[in-house]
PDB file of C-alpha atoms in Angstrom:
ATOM      1  CA  MET A 288      -2.182  17.134 170.261  1.00 56.00           C
ATOM      2  CA  SER A 289      -2.488  21.024 168.944  1.00 82.00           C
ATOM      3  CA  ARG A 290      -4.167  21.807 165.771  1.00 88.00           C
ATOM      4  CA  SER A 291      -0.953  23.352 164.373  1.00 89.00           C
ATOM      5  CA  TYR A 292       1.089  20.239 165.041  1.00 91.00           C
ATOM      6  CA  GLN A 293      -1.433  17.987 163.274  1.00 93.00           C
ATOM      7  CA  VAL A 294      -1.341  20.159 160.231  1.00 93.00           C
ATOM      8  CA  THR A 295       2.359  20.254 160.498  1.00 92.00           C
ATOM      9  CA  LYS A 296       2.134  16.361 160.521  1.00 92.00           C
ATOM     10  CA  ASP A 297      -0.124  16.251 157.766  1.00 94.00           C
ATOM     11  CA  ILE A 298       1.940  18.651 155.445  1.00 93.00           C
ATOM     12  CA  LEU A 299       5.292  16.407 156.388  1.00 91.00           C
ATOM     13  CA  SER A 300       3.277  13.152 155.491  1.00 91.00           C
ATOM     14  CA  ASP A 301       1.887  14.777 152.032  1.00 92.00           C
ATOM     15  CA  CYS A 302       5.242  15.812 151.159  1.00 90.00           C
ATOM     16  CA  LYS A 303       7.214  12.830 152.297  1.00 85.00           C
ATOM     17  CA  ASN A 304       8.159  11.597 148.868  1.00 85.00           C
ATOM     18  CA  MET A 305       8.359  14.906 147.068  1.00 86.00           C
ATOM     19  CA  GLY A 306      11.777  16.030 148.274  1.00 78.00           C
ATOM     20  CA  ASN A 307      13.992  17.091 151.042  1.00 81.00           C
ATOM     21  CA  ASN A 308      12.693  20.778 151.859  1.00 88.00           C
ATOM     22  CA  ILE A 309       9.413  22.219 153.200  1.00 91.00           C
ATOM     23  CA  LEU A 310       8.745  25.891 153.995  1.00 90.00           C
ATOM     24  CA  ILE A 311       6.033  26.768 155.940  1.00 89.00           C
ATOM     25  CA  VAL A 312       4.993  30.329 156.016  1.00 88.00           C
ATOM     26  CA  ALA A 313       2.779  31.623 158.829  1.00 86.00           C
ATOM     27  CA  HIS A 314       2.329  33.938 161.740  1.00 84.00           C
ATOM     28  CA  ALA A 315       4.944  34.149 164.664  1.00 82.00           C
ATOM     29  CA  SER A 316       2.899  31.697 167.032  1.00 87.00           C
ATOM     30  CA  SER A 317       3.392  28.982 164.420  1.00 88.00           C
ATOM     31  CA  LEU A 318       7.186  28.925 164.996  1.00 87.00           C
ATOM     32  CA  GLU A 319       6.337  27.468 168.464  1.00 88.00           C
ATOM     33  CA  ALA A 320       3.160  25.795 167.886  1.00 89.00           C
ATOM     34  CA  CYS A 321       4.289  23.712 164.715  1.00 89.00           C
ATOM     35  CA  THR A 322       7.919  22.809 166.058  1.00 90.00           C
ATOM     36  CA  ARG A 323       7.462  22.151 169.770  1.00 91.00           C
ATOM     37  CA  GLN A 324       5.498  18.871 169.606  1.00 91.00           C
ATOM     38  CA  LEU A 325       7.386  17.833 166.492  1.00 90.00           C
ATOM     39  CA  GLN A 326      10.477  17.530 168.645  1.00 91.00           C
ATOM     40  CA  GLY A 327       8.556  15.488 171.115  1.00 90.00           C
ATOM     41  CA  ARG A 328       8.172  18.244 173.751  1.00 91.00           C
ATOM     42  CA  SER A 329       4.829  18.991 175.525  1.00 91.00           C
ATOM     43  CA  PRO A 330       2.588  21.939 174.524  1.00 89.00           C
ATOM     44  CA  GLN A 331       3.208  24.991 176.518  1.00 88.00           C
ATOM     45  CA  THR A 332       0.429  26.436 178.874  1.00 91.00           C
ATOM     46  CA  SER A 333      -1.514  29.298 177.457  1.00 91.00           C
ATOM     47  CA  LYS A 334       0.441  31.803 179.566  1.00 93.00           C
ATOM     48  CA  ASP A 335       3.801  30.370 178.569  1.00 91.00           C
ATOM     49  CA  PHE A 336       2.930  30.135 174.996  1.00 90.00           C
ATOM     50  CA  ILE A 337       2.083  33.889 174.957  1.00 89.00           C
ATOM     51  CA  GLN A 338       5.417  34.749 176.717  1.00 88.00           C
ATOM     52  CA  VAL A 339       7.296  32.790 173.905  1.00 86.00           C
ATOM     53  CA  VAL A 340       5.194  34.381 171.006  1.00 85.00           C
ATOM     54  CA  ARG A 341       5.915  37.917 172.439  1.00 84.00           C
ATOM     55  CA  LYS A 342       9.657  37.421 171.808  1.00 83.00           C
ATOM     56  CA  ILE A 343       9.156  36.498 168.255  1.00 83.00           C
ATOM     57  CA  PRO A 344       9.609  39.623 165.998  1.00 78.00           C
ATOM     58  CA  TYR A 345       8.516  40.444 162.306  1.00 76.00           C
ATOM     59  CA  LEU A 346      10.183  38.090 159.905  1.00 77.00           C
ATOM     60  CA  GLY A 347      11.359  35.778 162.490  1.00 81.00           C
ATOM     61  CA  PHE A 348      12.039  32.262 161.549  1.00 84.00           C
ATOM     62  CA  CYS A 349      13.559  28.747 162.604  1.00 88.00           C
ATOM     63  CA  SER A 350      14.683  25.533 160.903  1.00 91.00           C
ATOM     64  CA  CYS A 351      13.702  22.121 162.110  1.00 92.00           C
ATOM     65  CA  GLU A 352      15.583  18.990 160.666  1.00 92.00           C
ATOM     66  CA  GLU A 353      14.738  15.242 160.759  1.00 91.00           C
ATOM     67  CA  GLN A 354      17.453  13.335 162.440  1.00 89.00           C
ATOM     68  CA  GLY A 355      17.798  10.482 159.816  1.00 84.00           C
ATOM     69  CA  ASP A 356      14.904   8.194 159.461  1.00 79.00           C
ATOM     70  CA  THR A 357      14.203   8.065 163.183  1.00 82.00           C
ATOM     71  CA  GLY A 358      11.173  10.533 162.958  1.00 81.00           C
ATOM     72  CA  VAL A 359      12.759  12.814 165.620  1.00 86.00           C
ATOM     73  CA  TRP A 360      13.056  16.248 164.672  1.00 92.00           C
ATOM     74  CA  GLN A 361      15.347  18.990 166.143  1.00 93.00           C
ATOM     75  CA  LEU A 362      15.638  22.897 165.694  1.00 92.00           C
ATOM     76  CA  VAL A 363      18.888  23.552 163.733  1.00 93.00           C
ATOM     77  CA  ASP A 364      20.807  26.728 162.684  1.00 90.00           C
ATOM     78  CA  PRO A 365      18.543  28.374 159.619  1.00 88.00           C
ATOM     79  CA  PRO A 366      20.226  28.358 156.276  1.00 87.00           C
ATOM     80  CA  ILE A 367      20.112  32.384 156.192  1.00 84.00           C
ATOM     81  CA  LEU A 368      20.844  34.966 158.931  1.00 77.00           C
ATOM     82  CA  PRO A 369      17.773  36.464 160.603  1.00 72.00           C
ATOM     83  CA  LEU A 370      15.957  39.468 158.953  1.00 72.00           C
ATOM     84  CA  THR A 371      15.368  42.365 161.058  1.00 67.00           C
ATOM     85  CA  HIS A 372      14.037  45.916 160.370  1.00 68.00           C
ATOM     86  CA  GLY A 373      13.754  49.348 162.183  1.00 66.00           C
ATOM     87  CA  PRO A 374      11.788  48.582 165.436  1.00 67.00           C
ATOM     88  CA  ASN A 375      12.479  44.892 165.617  1.00 63.00           C
ATOM     89  CA  HIS A 376      14.593  43.460 168.349  1.00 66.00           C
ATOM     90  CA  SER A 377      17.097  40.750 167.440  1.00 71.00           C
ATOM     91  CA  PHE A 378      15.866  37.203 167.551  1.00 72.00           C
ATOM     92  CA  ASN A 379      17.840  34.140 168.411  1.00 76.00           C
ATOM     93  CA  TRP A 380      15.671  31.076 167.889  1.00 75.00           C
ATOM     94  CA  LYS A 381      17.704  29.052 170.467  1.00 77.00           C
ATOM     95  CA  GLU A 382      17.041  31.450 173.375  1.00 73.00           C
ATOM     96  CA  THR A 383      13.392  31.778 172.419  1.00 71.00           C
ATOM     97  CA  LEU A 384      12.053  28.390 170.937  1.00 76.00           C
ATOM     98  CA  LEU A 385      14.352  25.967 173.352  1.00 75.00           C
ATOM     99  CA  GLN A 386      13.172  27.527 176.670  1.00 67.00           C
ATOM    100  CA  GLU A 387      11.461  25.153 178.754  1.00 62.00           C
TER     101      GLU A 387
END
């Protein structure tokens, strides 16, 4: 279990009875590290992880939603459009974070 995944699980556990939305702000690698295992997927190899992270621009974000009370999480369309500026390439979370 990755450290990021454990922190994500701890945050979810601590906030379970406090409301429906949690915002985690972190570095680009956290998009992959905090959501991959939450979805039941295996952690990436270091090489594959680096390739994914290189595709995440400044201000890149994703949204993950629990499917009912099943404990199963899934990436969903974020509630706002992606933010971009100057040299950033466009970011599509589906193309970057759902790759195997």
